[in-house]
Short mmCIF file of N, CA and C in Angstrom, two decimals:
data_model
loop_
_atom_site.label_atom_id
_atom_site.label_comp_id
_atom_site.label_asym_id
_atom_site.label_seq_id
_atom_site.Cartn_x
_atom_site.Cartn_y
_atom_site.Cartn_z
N ILE A 24 -2.34 -21.29 5.56
CA ILE A 24 -2.53 -19.85 5.66
C ILE A 24 -1.46 -19.22 6.56
N PRO A 25 -1.14 -19.81 7.72
CA PRO A 25 -0.10 -19.19 8.56
C PRO A 25 1.26 -19.10 7.85
N THR A 26 1.57 -20.09 7.04
CA THR A 26 2.84 -20.07 6.29
C THR A 26 2.86 -18.91 5.31
N LEU A 27 1.75 -18.69 4.61
CA LEU A 27 1.66 -17.59 3.66
C LEU A 27 1.69 -16.24 4.39
N ALA A 28 1.04 -16.16 5.54
CA ALA A 28 1.08 -14.92 6.33
C ALA A 28 2.51 -14.63 6.78
N ASP A 29 3.22 -15.67 7.21
CA ASP A 29 4.63 -15.47 7.59
C ASP A 29 5.44 -14.94 6.41
N ALA A 30 5.19 -15.46 5.22
CA ALA A 30 5.91 -14.99 4.03
C ALA A 30 5.57 -13.54 3.73
N ALA A 31 4.30 -13.18 3.82
CA ALA A 31 3.90 -11.79 3.56
C ALA A 31 4.51 -10.85 4.59
N LEU A 32 4.51 -11.24 5.84
CA LEU A 32 5.15 -10.41 6.88
C LEU A 32 6.64 -10.28 6.63
N ASP A 33 7.25 -11.35 6.14
CA ASP A 33 8.67 -11.28 5.83
C ASP A 33 8.94 -10.36 4.64
N HIS A 34 8.02 -10.29 3.68
CA HIS A 34 8.19 -9.33 2.59
C HIS A 34 8.26 -7.91 3.15
N LEU A 35 7.34 -7.58 4.05
CA LEU A 35 7.37 -6.24 4.66
C LEU A 35 8.66 -6.03 5.42
N ASN A 36 9.11 -7.06 6.11
CA ASN A 36 10.36 -6.97 6.85
C ASN A 36 11.54 -6.72 5.91
N GLN A 37 11.60 -7.45 4.80
CA GLN A 37 12.69 -7.26 3.82
C GLN A 37 12.66 -5.86 3.23
N TRP A 38 11.46 -5.36 2.94
CA TRP A 38 11.34 -4.04 2.31
C TRP A 38 11.64 -2.91 3.27
N PHE A 39 11.18 -3.02 4.54
CA PHE A 39 11.17 -1.84 5.40
C PHE A 39 11.96 -1.95 6.70
N VAL A 40 12.34 -3.12 7.11
CA VAL A 40 13.09 -3.27 8.37
C VAL A 40 14.53 -3.70 8.06
N ARG A 41 14.68 -4.88 7.48
CA ARG A 41 16.03 -5.35 7.13
C ARG A 41 16.61 -4.61 5.94
N ARG A 42 15.73 -4.13 5.07
CA ARG A 42 16.14 -3.45 3.84
C ARG A 42 17.02 -4.35 2.97
N SER A 43 16.66 -5.62 2.93
CA SER A 43 17.45 -6.58 2.17
C SER A 43 16.97 -6.75 0.73
N ALA A 44 15.80 -6.22 0.40
CA ALA A 44 15.31 -6.28 -0.98
C ALA A 44 15.89 -5.09 -1.75
N PRO A 45 16.23 -5.28 -3.02
CA PRO A 45 16.84 -4.18 -3.77
C PRO A 45 15.89 -3.03 -4.06
N TYR A 46 14.58 -3.28 -4.02
CA TYR A 46 13.59 -2.25 -4.27
C TYR A 46 12.23 -2.75 -3.81
N PHE A 47 11.27 -1.84 -3.77
CA PHE A 47 9.89 -2.23 -3.52
C PHE A 47 8.97 -1.39 -4.40
N LYS A 48 7.78 -1.92 -4.62
CA LYS A 48 6.75 -1.23 -5.39
C LYS A 48 5.60 -0.94 -4.44
N PRO A 49 5.24 0.33 -4.25
CA PRO A 49 4.16 0.64 -3.32
C PRO A 49 2.86 -0.12 -3.58
N PHE A 50 2.50 -0.34 -4.84
CA PHE A 50 1.25 -1.06 -5.10
C PHE A 50 1.35 -2.50 -4.61
N MET A 51 2.55 -3.09 -4.65
CA MET A 51 2.71 -4.44 -4.13
C MET A 51 2.60 -4.46 -2.61
N VAL A 52 3.02 -3.37 -1.98
CA VAL A 52 2.81 -3.22 -0.54
C VAL A 52 1.31 -3.22 -0.26
N GLY A 53 0.55 -2.49 -1.08
CA GLY A 53 -0.90 -2.46 -0.93
C GLY A 53 -1.54 -3.84 -1.07
N LEU A 54 -1.09 -4.59 -2.05
CA LEU A 54 -1.64 -5.94 -2.24
C LEU A 54 -1.25 -6.87 -1.10
N THR A 55 -0.02 -6.74 -0.63
CA THR A 55 0.42 -7.53 0.53
C THR A 55 -0.41 -7.17 1.75
N ALA A 56 -0.64 -5.87 1.92
CA ALA A 56 -1.46 -5.40 3.04
C ALA A 56 -2.86 -6.01 2.98
N ARG A 57 -3.44 -6.08 1.80
CA ARG A 57 -4.79 -6.65 1.67
C ARG A 57 -4.82 -8.07 2.20
N SER A 58 -3.84 -8.86 1.82
CA SER A 58 -3.81 -10.25 2.29
C SER A 58 -3.61 -10.31 3.80
N LEU A 59 -2.73 -9.48 4.31
CA LEU A 59 -2.48 -9.50 5.76
C LEU A 59 -3.67 -8.99 6.55
N ILE A 60 -4.39 -8.03 6.00
CA ILE A 60 -5.59 -7.54 6.68
C ILE A 60 -6.63 -8.65 6.76
N ARG A 61 -6.82 -9.37 5.67
CA ARG A 61 -7.78 -10.48 5.68
C ARG A 61 -7.35 -11.54 6.70
N TYR A 62 -6.06 -11.81 6.74
CA TYR A 62 -5.53 -12.76 7.71
C TYR A 62 -5.77 -12.26 9.13
N TRP A 63 -5.50 -11.00 9.39
CA TRP A 63 -5.71 -10.41 10.72
C TRP A 63 -7.18 -10.50 11.11
N GLU A 64 -8.08 -10.25 10.16
CA GLU A 64 -9.51 -10.33 10.47
C GLU A 64 -9.90 -11.74 10.91
N MET A 65 -9.21 -12.75 10.39
CA MET A 65 -9.51 -14.14 10.76
C MET A 65 -8.85 -14.54 12.07
N THR A 66 -7.65 -13.99 12.34
CA THR A 66 -6.85 -14.52 13.45
C THR A 66 -6.54 -13.52 14.56
N GLY A 67 -6.52 -12.22 14.23
CA GLY A 67 -6.09 -11.23 15.21
C GLY A 67 -4.60 -11.28 15.48
N ASP A 68 -3.83 -11.88 14.59
CA ASP A 68 -2.38 -12.01 14.75
C ASP A 68 -1.76 -10.64 15.10
N THR A 69 -1.12 -10.58 16.25
CA THR A 69 -0.60 -9.30 16.77
C THR A 69 0.59 -8.75 16.00
N ARG A 70 1.15 -9.51 15.10
CA ARG A 70 2.28 -9.01 14.29
C ARG A 70 1.83 -8.13 13.14
N VAL A 71 0.59 -8.28 12.73
CA VAL A 71 0.12 -7.64 11.49
C VAL A 71 0.05 -6.12 11.61
N ILE A 72 -0.63 -5.60 12.61
CA ILE A 72 -0.84 -4.14 12.70
C ILE A 72 0.49 -3.39 12.78
N PRO A 73 1.43 -3.77 13.64
CA PRO A 73 2.72 -3.05 13.66
C PRO A 73 3.45 -3.09 12.33
N ALA A 74 3.41 -4.24 11.65
CA ALA A 74 4.09 -4.36 10.35
C ALA A 74 3.43 -3.45 9.32
N LEU A 75 2.10 -3.39 9.32
CA LEU A 75 1.39 -2.52 8.37
C LEU A 75 1.63 -1.05 8.66
N LYS A 76 1.75 -0.70 9.93
CA LYS A 76 2.04 0.70 10.29
C LYS A 76 3.41 1.12 9.76
N ILE A 77 4.39 0.26 9.92
CA ILE A 77 5.74 0.56 9.39
C ILE A 77 5.68 0.70 7.88
N ALA A 78 4.99 -0.22 7.21
CA ALA A 78 4.90 -0.18 5.75
C ALA A 78 4.23 1.10 5.27
N ALA A 79 3.11 1.47 5.89
CA ALA A 79 2.39 2.68 5.49
C ALA A 79 3.26 3.92 5.68
N GLU A 80 3.99 3.97 6.75
CA GLU A 80 4.86 5.13 6.99
C GLU A 80 6.00 5.19 5.96
N ARG A 81 6.62 4.06 5.72
CA ARG A 81 7.77 4.04 4.80
C ARG A 81 7.36 4.37 3.37
N ILE A 82 6.25 3.81 2.88
CA ILE A 82 5.88 4.14 1.50
C ILE A 82 5.48 5.61 1.40
N TRP A 83 4.87 6.14 2.45
CA TRP A 83 4.49 7.56 2.41
C TRP A 83 5.73 8.44 2.37
N VAL A 84 6.63 8.21 3.28
CA VAL A 84 7.83 9.06 3.39
C VAL A 84 8.75 8.90 2.18
N GLU A 85 8.88 7.68 1.69
CA GLU A 85 9.87 7.41 0.65
C GLU A 85 9.34 7.51 -0.77
N THR A 86 8.03 7.36 -0.98
CA THR A 86 7.57 7.29 -2.37
C THR A 86 6.36 8.15 -2.71
N TRP A 87 5.73 8.82 -1.74
CA TRP A 87 4.59 9.67 -2.05
C TRP A 87 5.08 10.95 -2.71
N LEU A 88 4.49 11.30 -3.84
CA LEU A 88 4.83 12.51 -4.59
C LEU A 88 3.65 13.47 -4.50
N PRO A 89 3.68 14.42 -3.55
CA PRO A 89 2.51 15.26 -3.32
C PRO A 89 2.08 16.08 -4.53
N ASP A 90 3.03 16.58 -5.30
CA ASP A 90 2.65 17.37 -6.47
C ASP A 90 1.94 16.53 -7.53
N ALA A 91 2.26 15.27 -7.59
CA ALA A 91 1.63 14.36 -8.55
C ALA A 91 0.41 13.67 -7.96
N GLY A 92 0.27 13.70 -6.64
CA GLY A 92 -0.85 13.02 -6.00
C GLY A 92 -0.80 11.52 -6.19
N ALA A 93 0.41 10.98 -6.18
CA ALA A 93 0.56 9.54 -6.43
C ALA A 93 1.86 9.04 -5.81
N PHE A 94 1.93 7.74 -5.69
CA PHE A 94 3.17 7.11 -5.27
C PHE A 94 4.04 6.85 -6.50
N MET A 95 5.33 6.78 -6.27
CA MET A 95 6.24 6.34 -7.33
C MET A 95 5.87 4.90 -7.71
N TYR A 96 6.16 4.53 -8.94
CA TYR A 96 5.93 3.16 -9.36
C TYR A 96 6.84 2.22 -8.57
N ILE A 97 8.10 2.56 -8.49
CA ILE A 97 9.10 1.80 -7.73
C ILE A 97 9.93 2.82 -6.95
N ASN A 98 10.50 2.42 -5.85
CA ASN A 98 11.26 3.37 -5.04
C ASN A 98 12.65 3.68 -5.58
N ILE A 99 13.05 3.05 -6.67
CA ILE A 99 14.34 3.35 -7.30
C ILE A 99 14.15 3.40 -8.81
N ASP A 100 15.12 3.93 -9.51
CA ASP A 100 15.16 3.82 -10.96
C ASP A 100 15.82 2.48 -11.24
N THR A 101 15.08 1.53 -11.77
CA THR A 101 15.62 0.18 -11.94
C THR A 101 16.70 0.09 -13.02
N LYS A 102 16.91 1.16 -13.76
CA LYS A 102 18.04 1.17 -14.69
C LYS A 102 19.37 1.25 -13.94
N THR A 103 19.32 1.57 -12.64
CA THR A 103 20.53 1.62 -11.83
C THR A 103 20.94 0.24 -11.32
N LEU A 104 20.06 -0.75 -11.49
CA LEU A 104 20.41 -2.12 -11.10
C LEU A 104 21.39 -2.69 -12.12
N PRO A 105 22.15 -3.70 -11.76
CA PRO A 105 23.05 -4.33 -12.73
C PRO A 105 22.28 -4.86 -13.94
N VAL A 106 22.81 -4.61 -15.10
CA VAL A 106 22.18 -5.10 -16.34
C VAL A 106 22.01 -6.61 -16.24
N GLY A 107 20.83 -7.07 -16.58
CA GLY A 107 20.55 -8.50 -16.55
C GLY A 107 20.04 -8.99 -15.20
N SER A 108 20.07 -8.16 -14.16
CA SER A 108 19.59 -8.61 -12.86
C SER A 108 18.06 -8.57 -12.82
N GLU A 109 17.49 -9.31 -11.90
CA GLU A 109 16.04 -9.33 -11.75
C GLU A 109 15.54 -7.91 -11.48
N GLY A 110 14.56 -7.49 -12.25
CA GLY A 110 13.99 -6.16 -12.07
C GLY A 110 14.65 -5.06 -12.87
N TYR A 111 15.76 -5.38 -13.55
CA TYR A 111 16.47 -4.34 -14.31
C TYR A 111 15.53 -3.71 -15.35
N ASP A 112 15.52 -2.39 -15.36
CA ASP A 112 14.78 -1.59 -16.35
C ASP A 112 13.29 -1.95 -16.42
N THR A 113 12.68 -2.13 -15.26
CA THR A 113 11.25 -2.43 -15.21
C THR A 113 10.42 -1.25 -14.72
N GLY A 114 11.03 -0.12 -14.58
CA GLY A 114 10.29 1.06 -14.14
C GLY A 114 11.14 1.92 -13.23
N GLY A 115 10.53 2.99 -12.78
CA GLY A 115 11.28 3.91 -11.95
C GLY A 115 10.39 4.72 -11.03
N LYS A 116 10.85 5.91 -10.74
CA LYS A 116 10.23 6.76 -9.74
C LYS A 116 9.08 7.61 -10.27
N GLU A 117 8.60 7.32 -11.48
CA GLU A 117 7.51 8.10 -12.04
C GLU A 117 6.23 7.87 -11.21
N PRO A 118 5.40 8.91 -11.09
CA PRO A 118 4.15 8.76 -10.35
C PRO A 118 3.17 7.86 -11.09
N GLU A 119 2.40 7.09 -10.33
CA GLU A 119 1.42 6.17 -10.92
C GLU A 119 0.08 6.30 -10.19
N PRO A 120 -0.69 7.36 -10.48
CA PRO A 120 -1.99 7.50 -9.82
C PRO A 120 -2.96 6.37 -10.15
N ASP A 121 -2.70 5.65 -11.24
CA ASP A 121 -3.55 4.51 -11.59
C ASP A 121 -3.51 3.43 -10.52
N LEU A 122 -2.50 3.47 -9.66
CA LEU A 122 -2.33 2.43 -8.64
C LEU A 122 -2.73 2.91 -7.24
N ASN A 123 -3.15 4.17 -7.11
CA ASN A 123 -3.49 4.71 -5.79
C ASN A 123 -4.50 3.86 -5.03
N MET A 124 -5.49 3.36 -5.74
CA MET A 124 -6.57 2.65 -5.06
C MET A 124 -6.20 1.25 -4.61
N LEU A 125 -5.03 0.77 -5.03
CA LEU A 125 -4.52 -0.48 -4.47
C LEU A 125 -3.83 -0.22 -3.13
N ILE A 126 -3.58 1.05 -2.82
CA ILE A 126 -2.84 1.42 -1.62
C ILE A 126 -3.73 2.11 -0.58
N ALA A 127 -4.68 2.92 -1.02
CA ALA A 127 -5.52 3.70 -0.10
C ALA A 127 -6.18 2.88 1.00
N PRO A 128 -6.71 1.68 0.70
CA PRO A 128 -7.37 0.93 1.77
C PRO A 128 -6.48 0.61 2.97
N LEU A 129 -5.19 0.47 2.75
CA LEU A 129 -4.27 0.25 3.87
C LEU A 129 -4.42 1.37 4.90
N TYR A 130 -4.50 2.59 4.43
CA TYR A 130 -4.61 3.74 5.33
C TYR A 130 -5.97 3.79 6.02
N GLY A 131 -7.02 3.42 5.31
CA GLY A 131 -8.33 3.34 5.94
C GLY A 131 -8.38 2.29 7.02
N PHE A 132 -7.78 1.14 6.73
CA PHE A 132 -7.75 0.07 7.73
C PHE A 132 -6.98 0.51 8.97
N LEU A 133 -5.82 1.14 8.77
CA LEU A 133 -5.04 1.57 9.93
C LEU A 133 -5.77 2.62 10.75
N TYR A 134 -6.52 3.48 10.08
CA TYR A 134 -7.36 4.42 10.84
C TYR A 134 -8.41 3.64 11.63
N HIS A 135 -9.03 2.69 10.98
CA HIS A 135 -10.08 1.90 11.60
C HIS A 135 -9.60 1.20 12.87
N VAL A 136 -8.37 0.69 12.86
CA VAL A 136 -7.90 -0.08 14.02
C VAL A 136 -7.11 0.77 15.03
N THR A 137 -6.66 1.97 14.63
CA THR A 137 -5.87 2.79 15.57
C THR A 137 -6.58 4.07 15.99
N GLY A 138 -7.44 4.59 15.14
CA GLY A 138 -8.07 5.87 15.42
C GLY A 138 -7.18 7.07 15.13
N ASP A 139 -5.99 6.84 14.61
CA ASP A 139 -5.04 7.93 14.33
C ASP A 139 -5.51 8.69 13.09
N PRO A 140 -5.86 9.98 13.22
CA PRO A 140 -6.39 10.74 12.09
C PRO A 140 -5.37 10.96 10.97
N LEU A 141 -4.10 10.75 11.24
CA LEU A 141 -3.08 10.88 10.20
C LEU A 141 -3.37 9.92 9.05
N TYR A 142 -3.88 8.73 9.37
CA TYR A 142 -4.17 7.75 8.32
C TYR A 142 -5.32 8.22 7.42
N VAL A 143 -6.31 8.90 7.98
CA VAL A 143 -7.40 9.44 7.16
C VAL A 143 -6.88 10.60 6.32
N GLU A 144 -6.06 11.45 6.91
CA GLU A 144 -5.50 12.58 6.15
C GLU A 144 -4.73 12.09 4.92
N ARG A 145 -3.86 11.12 5.14
CA ARG A 145 -3.09 10.57 4.02
C ARG A 145 -3.98 9.76 3.09
N GLY A 146 -4.84 8.95 3.64
CA GLY A 146 -5.72 8.13 2.82
C GLY A 146 -6.63 8.97 1.93
N ASP A 147 -7.13 10.06 2.46
CA ASP A 147 -7.99 10.94 1.65
C ASP A 147 -7.22 11.53 0.48
N GLN A 148 -5.97 11.89 0.70
CA GLN A 148 -5.15 12.40 -0.41
C GLN A 148 -4.94 11.32 -1.47
N ILE A 149 -4.62 10.13 -1.03
CA ILE A 149 -4.39 9.02 -1.96
C ILE A 149 -5.67 8.74 -2.75
N PHE A 150 -6.78 8.62 -2.04
CA PHE A 150 -8.06 8.29 -2.67
C PHE A 150 -8.49 9.39 -3.65
N ALA A 151 -8.48 10.64 -3.19
CA ALA A 151 -8.94 11.75 -4.04
C ALA A 151 -8.12 11.86 -5.31
N ASN A 152 -6.82 11.71 -5.19
CA ASN A 152 -5.97 11.79 -6.38
C ASN A 152 -6.12 10.58 -7.27
N GLY A 153 -6.45 9.44 -6.71
CA GLY A 153 -6.76 8.28 -7.52
C GLY A 153 -8.01 8.52 -8.35
N VAL A 154 -9.00 9.18 -7.74
CA VAL A 154 -10.23 9.51 -8.46
C VAL A 154 -9.94 10.55 -9.54
N ARG A 155 -9.21 11.60 -9.18
CA ARG A 155 -8.97 12.71 -10.10
C ARG A 155 -7.99 12.40 -11.23
N ARG A 156 -6.96 11.63 -10.94
CA ARG A 156 -5.82 11.55 -11.85
C ARG A 156 -5.61 10.21 -12.54
N ALA A 157 -6.30 9.19 -12.10
CA ALA A 157 -6.07 7.87 -12.70
C ALA A 157 -6.65 7.81 -14.10
N TRP A 158 -5.97 7.08 -14.95
CA TRP A 158 -6.47 6.80 -16.29
C TRP A 158 -7.23 5.49 -16.22
N LEU A 159 -8.47 5.51 -16.63
CA LEU A 159 -9.32 4.33 -16.52
C LEU A 159 -9.72 3.77 -17.88
N GLY A 160 -8.98 4.15 -18.92
CA GLY A 160 -9.32 3.72 -20.27
C GLY A 160 -9.08 2.25 -20.55
N GLY A 161 -8.25 1.61 -19.74
CA GLY A 161 -7.97 0.19 -19.93
C GLY A 161 -8.62 -0.64 -18.85
N ALA A 162 -8.98 -1.86 -19.18
CA ALA A 162 -9.61 -2.74 -18.20
C ALA A 162 -8.70 -2.97 -17.00
N LYS A 163 -7.41 -3.13 -17.24
CA LYS A 163 -6.46 -3.36 -16.15
C LYS A 163 -6.49 -2.21 -15.17
N GLN A 164 -6.40 -0.99 -15.66
CA GLN A 164 -6.38 0.18 -14.79
C GLN A 164 -7.72 0.34 -14.06
N PHE A 165 -8.80 0.12 -14.77
CA PHE A 165 -10.12 0.20 -14.15
C PHE A 165 -10.22 -0.81 -13.00
N ASN A 166 -9.82 -2.04 -13.26
CA ASN A 166 -9.90 -3.09 -12.24
C ASN A 166 -8.99 -2.78 -11.06
N GLN A 167 -7.81 -2.25 -11.33
CA GLN A 167 -6.90 -1.88 -10.24
C GLN A 167 -7.54 -0.84 -9.34
N GLN A 168 -8.21 0.13 -9.93
CA GLN A 168 -8.81 1.21 -9.14
C GLN A 168 -9.97 0.72 -8.28
N TYR A 169 -10.72 -0.26 -8.76
CA TYR A 169 -11.94 -0.66 -8.06
C TYR A 169 -11.85 -2.02 -7.38
N PHE A 170 -10.68 -2.65 -7.42
CA PHE A 170 -10.47 -3.97 -6.83
C PHE A 170 -10.87 -3.99 -5.35
N TRP A 171 -10.37 -3.04 -4.57
CA TRP A 171 -10.75 -2.99 -3.15
C TRP A 171 -10.83 -1.58 -2.61
N SER A 172 -10.97 -0.60 -3.50
CA SER A 172 -10.98 0.80 -3.08
C SER A 172 -12.15 1.13 -2.16
N PHE A 173 -13.28 0.45 -2.32
CA PHE A 173 -14.42 0.77 -1.47
C PHE A 173 -14.18 0.37 -0.01
N ASP A 174 -13.22 -0.52 0.22
CA ASP A 174 -12.86 -0.84 1.61
C ASP A 174 -12.27 0.39 2.30
N TYR A 175 -11.57 1.23 1.55
CA TYR A 175 -11.06 2.47 2.16
C TYR A 175 -12.22 3.27 2.74
N LEU A 176 -13.26 3.46 1.95
CA LEU A 176 -14.40 4.25 2.40
C LEU A 176 -15.09 3.60 3.60
N LYS A 177 -15.22 2.29 3.56
CA LYS A 177 -15.85 1.56 4.66
C LYS A 177 -15.07 1.77 5.96
N TRP A 178 -13.75 1.53 5.91
CA TRP A 178 -12.95 1.65 7.12
C TRP A 178 -12.80 3.09 7.58
N ARG A 179 -12.76 4.01 6.63
CA ARG A 179 -12.61 5.42 6.96
C ARG A 179 -13.80 5.90 7.79
N ASP A 180 -14.96 5.35 7.53
CA ASP A 180 -16.18 5.82 8.18
C ASP A 180 -16.69 4.91 9.30
N GLN A 181 -16.01 3.80 9.55
CA GLN A 181 -16.44 2.90 10.61
C GLN A 181 -15.84 3.32 11.95
N PRO A 182 -16.53 3.03 13.03
CA PRO A 182 -15.94 3.28 14.35
C PRO A 182 -14.65 2.51 14.51
N VAL A 183 -13.79 3.04 15.32
CA VAL A 183 -12.49 2.42 15.56
C VAL A 183 -12.69 1.10 16.31
N VAL A 184 -11.98 0.08 15.85
CA VAL A 184 -11.99 -1.22 16.49
C VAL A 184 -10.65 -1.39 17.18
N ARG A 185 -10.67 -1.74 18.43
CA ARG A 185 -9.42 -2.02 19.14
C ARG A 185 -9.52 -3.43 19.69
N ARG A 186 -8.49 -4.22 19.36
CA ARG A 186 -8.46 -5.61 19.86
C ARG A 186 -7.42 -5.71 20.95
#
C-alpha cells in the first residue's frame, strides 16, 4: 500500500508541481484523490492533505468551466499532441458534467479536514451541476455519478477533523 500511495502522490506531483505530464484529466485526479483519502484515513500520512489541496486548486483554476458547470474532460486539446503519441486525439477541453461526481468528494473531504469554506463553495457548485447537467442514460455515466458522490455530502456536513 505505501508503494501505491507513493505512486499516486507522484501522479499529483507530475500533474501539478513538476508539470512533467503532457496533460491531466480532472476525473482521474478525483479517482486518485479517492485512493489517497482512503490511504490517509488508514495512516494519517502528512503528505496527502497538502498534495490534495494543490490538486483541487489547480483543477479548479485550470479546468473548471463555470458557464457549463463542469470541468474540462482534459486540460488540453489532445489533437495538439504529436500524431501517434500516447493520448493523441482522445478528447479535449469540452465540459463533462457526467464526471462531476467523481471530483466533488475531493472538495468535501478538504472542507472536512481544513474547515475552509472555499471547498464547500466550490464543491456545492460541482455537486449541484452534476445533479442538474449530467446525462444518466448509460450505466457507465450513472455509476460514475454515484460511485462515491455521497461521500461529498457526508464530509460537507461533518464537523471538521484536524489531525
